[in-house]
GROMACS .gro file of N, CA and C in nm:
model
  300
    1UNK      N    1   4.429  -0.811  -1.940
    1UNK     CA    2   4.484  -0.820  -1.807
    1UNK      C    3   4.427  -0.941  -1.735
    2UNK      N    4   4.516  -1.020  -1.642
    2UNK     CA    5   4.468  -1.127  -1.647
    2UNK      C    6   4.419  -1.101  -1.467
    3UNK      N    7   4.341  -1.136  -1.392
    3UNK     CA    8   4.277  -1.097  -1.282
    3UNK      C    9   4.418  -1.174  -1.187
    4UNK      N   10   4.445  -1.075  -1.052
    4UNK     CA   11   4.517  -1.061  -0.966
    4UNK      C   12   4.453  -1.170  -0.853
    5UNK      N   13   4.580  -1.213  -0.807
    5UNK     CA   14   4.508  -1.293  -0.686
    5UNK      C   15   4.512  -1.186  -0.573
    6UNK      N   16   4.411  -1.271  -0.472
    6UNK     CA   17   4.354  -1.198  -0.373
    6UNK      C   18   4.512  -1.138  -0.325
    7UNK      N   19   4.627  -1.210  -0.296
    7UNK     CA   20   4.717  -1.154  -0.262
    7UNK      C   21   4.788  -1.028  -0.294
    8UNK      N   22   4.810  -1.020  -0.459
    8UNK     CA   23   4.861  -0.923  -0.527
    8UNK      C   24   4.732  -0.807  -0.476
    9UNK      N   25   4.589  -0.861  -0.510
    9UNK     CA   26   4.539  -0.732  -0.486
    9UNK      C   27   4.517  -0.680  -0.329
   10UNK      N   28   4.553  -0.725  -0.263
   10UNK     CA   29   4.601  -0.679  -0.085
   10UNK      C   30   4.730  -0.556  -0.109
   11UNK      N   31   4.822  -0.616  -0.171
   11UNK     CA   32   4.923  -0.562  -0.224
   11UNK      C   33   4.929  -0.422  -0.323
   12UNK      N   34   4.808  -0.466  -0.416
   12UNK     CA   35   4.793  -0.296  -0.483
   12UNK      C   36   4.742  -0.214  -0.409
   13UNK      N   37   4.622  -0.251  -0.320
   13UNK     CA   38   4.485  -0.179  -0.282
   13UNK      C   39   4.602  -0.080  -0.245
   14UNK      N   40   4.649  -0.040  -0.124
   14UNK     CA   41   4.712   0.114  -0.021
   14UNK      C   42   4.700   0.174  -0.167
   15UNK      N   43   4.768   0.156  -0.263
   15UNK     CA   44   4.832   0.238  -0.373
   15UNK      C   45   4.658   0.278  -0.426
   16UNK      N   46   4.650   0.213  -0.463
   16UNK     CA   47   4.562   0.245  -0.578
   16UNK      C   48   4.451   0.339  -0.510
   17UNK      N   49   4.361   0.296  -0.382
   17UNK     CA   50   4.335   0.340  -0.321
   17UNK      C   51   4.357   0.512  -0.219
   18UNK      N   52   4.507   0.508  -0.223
   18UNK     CA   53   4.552   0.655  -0.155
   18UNK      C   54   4.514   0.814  -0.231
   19UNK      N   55   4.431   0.849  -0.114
   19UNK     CA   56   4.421   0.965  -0.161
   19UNK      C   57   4.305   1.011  -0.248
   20UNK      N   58   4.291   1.164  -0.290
   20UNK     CA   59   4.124   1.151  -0.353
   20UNK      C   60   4.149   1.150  -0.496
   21UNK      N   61   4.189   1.040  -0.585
   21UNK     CA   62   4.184   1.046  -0.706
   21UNK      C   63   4.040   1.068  -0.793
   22UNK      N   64   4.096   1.077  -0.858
   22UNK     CA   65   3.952   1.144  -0.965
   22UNK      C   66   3.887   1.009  -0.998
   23UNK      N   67   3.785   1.011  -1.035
   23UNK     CA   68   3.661   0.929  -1.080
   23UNK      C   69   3.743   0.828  -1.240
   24UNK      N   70   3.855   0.881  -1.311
   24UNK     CA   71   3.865   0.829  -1.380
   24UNK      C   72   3.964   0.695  -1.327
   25UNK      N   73   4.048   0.724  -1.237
   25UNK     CA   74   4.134   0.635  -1.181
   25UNK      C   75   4.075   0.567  -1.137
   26UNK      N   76   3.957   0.558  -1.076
   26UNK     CA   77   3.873   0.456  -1.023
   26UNK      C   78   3.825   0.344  -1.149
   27UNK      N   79   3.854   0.416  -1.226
   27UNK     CA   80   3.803   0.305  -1.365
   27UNK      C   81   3.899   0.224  -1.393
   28UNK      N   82   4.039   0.281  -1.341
   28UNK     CA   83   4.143   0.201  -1.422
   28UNK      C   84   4.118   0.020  -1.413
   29UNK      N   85   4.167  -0.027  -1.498
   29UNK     CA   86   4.163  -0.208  -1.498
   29UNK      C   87   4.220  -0.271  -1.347
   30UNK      N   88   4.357  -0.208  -1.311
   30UNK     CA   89   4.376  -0.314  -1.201
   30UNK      C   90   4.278  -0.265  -1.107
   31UNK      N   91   4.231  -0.131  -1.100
   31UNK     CA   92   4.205  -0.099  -0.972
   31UNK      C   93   4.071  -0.155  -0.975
   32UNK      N   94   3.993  -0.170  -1.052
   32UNK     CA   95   3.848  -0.281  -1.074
   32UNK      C   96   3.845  -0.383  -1.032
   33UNK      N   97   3.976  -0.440  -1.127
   33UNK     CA   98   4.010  -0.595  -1.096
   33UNK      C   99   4.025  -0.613  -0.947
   34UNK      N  100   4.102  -0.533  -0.904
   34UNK     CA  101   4.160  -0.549  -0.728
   34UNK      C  102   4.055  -0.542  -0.650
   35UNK      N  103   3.918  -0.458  -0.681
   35UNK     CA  104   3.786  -0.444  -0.625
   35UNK      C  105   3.730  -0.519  -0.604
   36UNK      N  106   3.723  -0.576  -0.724
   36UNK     CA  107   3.627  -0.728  -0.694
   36UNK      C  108   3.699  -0.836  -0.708
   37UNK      N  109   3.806  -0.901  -0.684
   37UNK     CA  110   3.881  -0.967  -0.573
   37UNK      C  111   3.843  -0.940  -0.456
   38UNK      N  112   3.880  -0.848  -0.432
   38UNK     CA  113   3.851  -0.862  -0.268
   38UNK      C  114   3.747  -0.846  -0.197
   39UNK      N  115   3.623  -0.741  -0.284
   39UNK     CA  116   3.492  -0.798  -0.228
   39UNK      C  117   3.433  -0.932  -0.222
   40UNK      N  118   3.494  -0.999  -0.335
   40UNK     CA  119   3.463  -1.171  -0.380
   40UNK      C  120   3.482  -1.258  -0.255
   41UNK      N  121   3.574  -1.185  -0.224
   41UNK     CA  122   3.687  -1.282  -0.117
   41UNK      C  123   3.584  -1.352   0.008
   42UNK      N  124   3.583  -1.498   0.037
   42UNK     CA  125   3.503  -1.502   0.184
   42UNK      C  126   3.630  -1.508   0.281
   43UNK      N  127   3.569  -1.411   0.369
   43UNK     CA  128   3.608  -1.386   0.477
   43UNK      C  129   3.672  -1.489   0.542
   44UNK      N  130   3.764  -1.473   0.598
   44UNK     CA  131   3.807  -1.657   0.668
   44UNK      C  132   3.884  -1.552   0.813
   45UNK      N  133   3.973  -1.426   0.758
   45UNK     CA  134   4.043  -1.381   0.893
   45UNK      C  135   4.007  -1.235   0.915
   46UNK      N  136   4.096  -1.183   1.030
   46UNK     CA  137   4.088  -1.023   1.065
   46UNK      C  138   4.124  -0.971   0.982
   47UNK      N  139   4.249  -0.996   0.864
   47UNK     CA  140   4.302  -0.927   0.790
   47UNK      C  141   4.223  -0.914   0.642
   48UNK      N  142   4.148  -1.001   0.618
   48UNK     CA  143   4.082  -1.045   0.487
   48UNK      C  144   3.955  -0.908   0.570
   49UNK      N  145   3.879  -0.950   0.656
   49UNK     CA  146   3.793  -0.788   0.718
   49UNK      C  147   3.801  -0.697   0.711
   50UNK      N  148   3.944  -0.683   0.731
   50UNK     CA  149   4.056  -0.542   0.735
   50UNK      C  150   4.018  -0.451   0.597
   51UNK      N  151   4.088  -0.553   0.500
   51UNK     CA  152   4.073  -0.483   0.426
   51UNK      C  153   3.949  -0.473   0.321
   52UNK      N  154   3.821  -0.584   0.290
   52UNK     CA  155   3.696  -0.567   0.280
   52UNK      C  156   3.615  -0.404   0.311
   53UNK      N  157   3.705  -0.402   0.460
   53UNK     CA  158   3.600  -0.264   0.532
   53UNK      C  159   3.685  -0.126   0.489
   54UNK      N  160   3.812  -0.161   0.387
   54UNK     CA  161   3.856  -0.044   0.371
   54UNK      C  162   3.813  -0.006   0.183
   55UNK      N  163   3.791  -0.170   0.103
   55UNK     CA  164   3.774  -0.122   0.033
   55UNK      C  165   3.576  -0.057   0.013
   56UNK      N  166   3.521  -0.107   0.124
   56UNK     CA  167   3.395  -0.067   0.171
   56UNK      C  168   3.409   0.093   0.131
   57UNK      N  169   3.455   0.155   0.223
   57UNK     CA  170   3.490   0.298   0.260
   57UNK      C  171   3.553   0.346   0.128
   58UNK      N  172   3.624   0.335   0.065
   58UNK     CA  173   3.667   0.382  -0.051
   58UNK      C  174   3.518   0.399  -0.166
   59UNK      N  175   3.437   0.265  -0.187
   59UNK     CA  176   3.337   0.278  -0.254
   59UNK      C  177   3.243   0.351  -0.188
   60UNK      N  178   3.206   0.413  -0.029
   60UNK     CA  179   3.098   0.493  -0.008
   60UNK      C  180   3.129   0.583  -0.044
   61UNK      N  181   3.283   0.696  -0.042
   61UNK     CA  182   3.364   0.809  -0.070
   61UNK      C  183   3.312   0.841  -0.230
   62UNK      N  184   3.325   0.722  -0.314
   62UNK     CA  185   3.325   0.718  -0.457
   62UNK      C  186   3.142   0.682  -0.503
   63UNK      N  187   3.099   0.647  -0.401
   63UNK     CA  188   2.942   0.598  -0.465
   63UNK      C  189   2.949   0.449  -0.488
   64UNK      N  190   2.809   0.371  -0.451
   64UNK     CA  191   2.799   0.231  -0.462
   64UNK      C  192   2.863   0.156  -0.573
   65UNK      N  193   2.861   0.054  -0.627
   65UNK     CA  194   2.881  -0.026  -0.705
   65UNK      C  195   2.737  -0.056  -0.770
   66UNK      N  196   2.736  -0.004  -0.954
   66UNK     CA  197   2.604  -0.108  -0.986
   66UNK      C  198   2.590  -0.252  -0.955
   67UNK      N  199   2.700  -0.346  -0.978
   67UNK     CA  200   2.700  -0.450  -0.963
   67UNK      C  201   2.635  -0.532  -0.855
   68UNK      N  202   2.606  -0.451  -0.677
   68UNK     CA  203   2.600  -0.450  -0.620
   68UNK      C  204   2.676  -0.564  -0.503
   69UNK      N  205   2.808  -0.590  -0.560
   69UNK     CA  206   2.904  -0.663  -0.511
   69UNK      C  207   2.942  -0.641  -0.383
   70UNK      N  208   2.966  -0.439  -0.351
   70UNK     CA  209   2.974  -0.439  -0.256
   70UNK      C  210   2.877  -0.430  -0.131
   71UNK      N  211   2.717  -0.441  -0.172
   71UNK     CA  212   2.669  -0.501  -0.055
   71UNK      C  213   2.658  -0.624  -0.021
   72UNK      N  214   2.694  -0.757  -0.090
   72UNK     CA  215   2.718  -0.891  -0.045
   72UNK      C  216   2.868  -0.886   0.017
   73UNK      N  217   2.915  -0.773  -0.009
   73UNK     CA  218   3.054  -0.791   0.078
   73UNK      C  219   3.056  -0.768   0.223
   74UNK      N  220   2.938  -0.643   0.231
   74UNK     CA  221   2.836  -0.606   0.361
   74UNK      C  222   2.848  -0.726   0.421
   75UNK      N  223   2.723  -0.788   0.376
   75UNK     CA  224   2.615  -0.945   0.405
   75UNK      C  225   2.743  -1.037   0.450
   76UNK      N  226   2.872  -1.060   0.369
   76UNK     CA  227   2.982  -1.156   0.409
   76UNK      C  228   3.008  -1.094   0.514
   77UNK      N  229   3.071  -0.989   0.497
   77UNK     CA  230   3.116  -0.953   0.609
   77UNK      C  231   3.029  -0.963   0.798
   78UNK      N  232   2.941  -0.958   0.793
   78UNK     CA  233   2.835  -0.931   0.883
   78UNK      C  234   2.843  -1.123   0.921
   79UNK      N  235   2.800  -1.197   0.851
   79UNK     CA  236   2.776  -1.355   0.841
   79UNK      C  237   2.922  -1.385   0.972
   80UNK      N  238   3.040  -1.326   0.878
   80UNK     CA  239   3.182  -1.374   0.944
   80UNK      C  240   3.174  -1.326   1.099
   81UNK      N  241   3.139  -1.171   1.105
   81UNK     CA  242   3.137  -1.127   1.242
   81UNK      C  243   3.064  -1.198   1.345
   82UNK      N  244   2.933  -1.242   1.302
   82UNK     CA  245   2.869  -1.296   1.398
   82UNK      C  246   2.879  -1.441   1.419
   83UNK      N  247   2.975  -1.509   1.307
   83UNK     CA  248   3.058  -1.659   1.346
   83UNK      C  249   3.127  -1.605   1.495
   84UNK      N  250   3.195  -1.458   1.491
   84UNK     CA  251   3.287  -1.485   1.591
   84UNK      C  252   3.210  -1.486   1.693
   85UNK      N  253   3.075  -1.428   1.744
   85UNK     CA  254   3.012  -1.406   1.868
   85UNK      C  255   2.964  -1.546   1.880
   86UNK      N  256   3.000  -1.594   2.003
   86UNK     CA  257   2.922  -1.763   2.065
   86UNK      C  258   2.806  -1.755   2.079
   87UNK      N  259   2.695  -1.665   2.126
   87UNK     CA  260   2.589  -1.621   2.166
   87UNK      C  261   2.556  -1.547   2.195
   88UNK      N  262   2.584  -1.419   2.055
   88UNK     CA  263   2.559  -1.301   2.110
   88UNK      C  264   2.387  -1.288   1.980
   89UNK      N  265   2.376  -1.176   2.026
   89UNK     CA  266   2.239  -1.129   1.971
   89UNK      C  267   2.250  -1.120   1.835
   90UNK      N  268   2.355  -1.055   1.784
   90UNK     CA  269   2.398  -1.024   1.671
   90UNK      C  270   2.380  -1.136   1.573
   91UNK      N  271   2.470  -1.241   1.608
   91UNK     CA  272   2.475  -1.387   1.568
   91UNK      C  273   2.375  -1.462   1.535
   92UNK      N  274   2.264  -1.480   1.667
   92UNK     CA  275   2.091  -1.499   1.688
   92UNK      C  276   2.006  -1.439   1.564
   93UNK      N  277   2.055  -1.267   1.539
   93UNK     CA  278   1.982  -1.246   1.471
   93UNK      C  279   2.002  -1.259   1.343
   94UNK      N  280   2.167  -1.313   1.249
   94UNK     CA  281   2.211  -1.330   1.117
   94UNK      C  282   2.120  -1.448   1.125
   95UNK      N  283   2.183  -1.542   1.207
   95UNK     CA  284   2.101  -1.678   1.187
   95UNK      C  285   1.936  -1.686   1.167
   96UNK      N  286   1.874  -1.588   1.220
   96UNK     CA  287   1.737  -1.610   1.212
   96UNK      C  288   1.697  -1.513   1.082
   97UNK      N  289   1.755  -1.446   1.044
   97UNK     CA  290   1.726  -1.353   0.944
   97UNK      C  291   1.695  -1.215   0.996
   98UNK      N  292   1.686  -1.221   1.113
   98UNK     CA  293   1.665  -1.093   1.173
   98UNK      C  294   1.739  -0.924   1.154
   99UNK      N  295   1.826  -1.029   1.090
   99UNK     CA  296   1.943  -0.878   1.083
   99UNK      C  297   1.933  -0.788   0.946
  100UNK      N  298   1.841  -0.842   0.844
  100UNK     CA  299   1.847  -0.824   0.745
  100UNK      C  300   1.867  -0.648   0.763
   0.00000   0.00000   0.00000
């Protein structure tokens, strides 16, 4: 299987994602592949966040990732948020390391 672009996998996630499938469906190939696409992904908009924080929530439901992909998706995610604050604390504290 050849890996999905970030687009297609925007496009599978609702599906693959819906509902409480069993532990084996979580194994399937696209739905892996579609995983880490989009944790990979850097953040650039609201919608790329959007769905980061949903496939977030799907992996706490299901248990972490060994890989630990999805806590640098955390770390991205967090970096992007506090681009948006001009001078907020939040921001102050990614930049200084504070937020760790």
């Amino acid at each position: 299987m050849t890996q999905p672009t970030f687009e297609e996998a925007a496009l599978h996630w609702p599906r693959l994602s819906a509902g409480d499938q069993a532990e084996t469906a979580r194994e399937d190939d696209l739905y892996l592949a579609c995983e880490e696409v989009i944790l990979s992904r850097e953040i650039t908009t609201h919608d790329d966040a959007v769905l980061v924080c949903q496939v977030l929530l799907d992996n706490l439901r299901s248990g972490q990732r060994s890989d630990e992909l999805d806590i640098r998706a955390v770390a991205s995610l967090r970096t992007w948020l506090a681009g948006l604050a001009d001078d907020g604390d939040l921001a102050r504290a990614t930049r200084t390391g504070l937020a760790e």
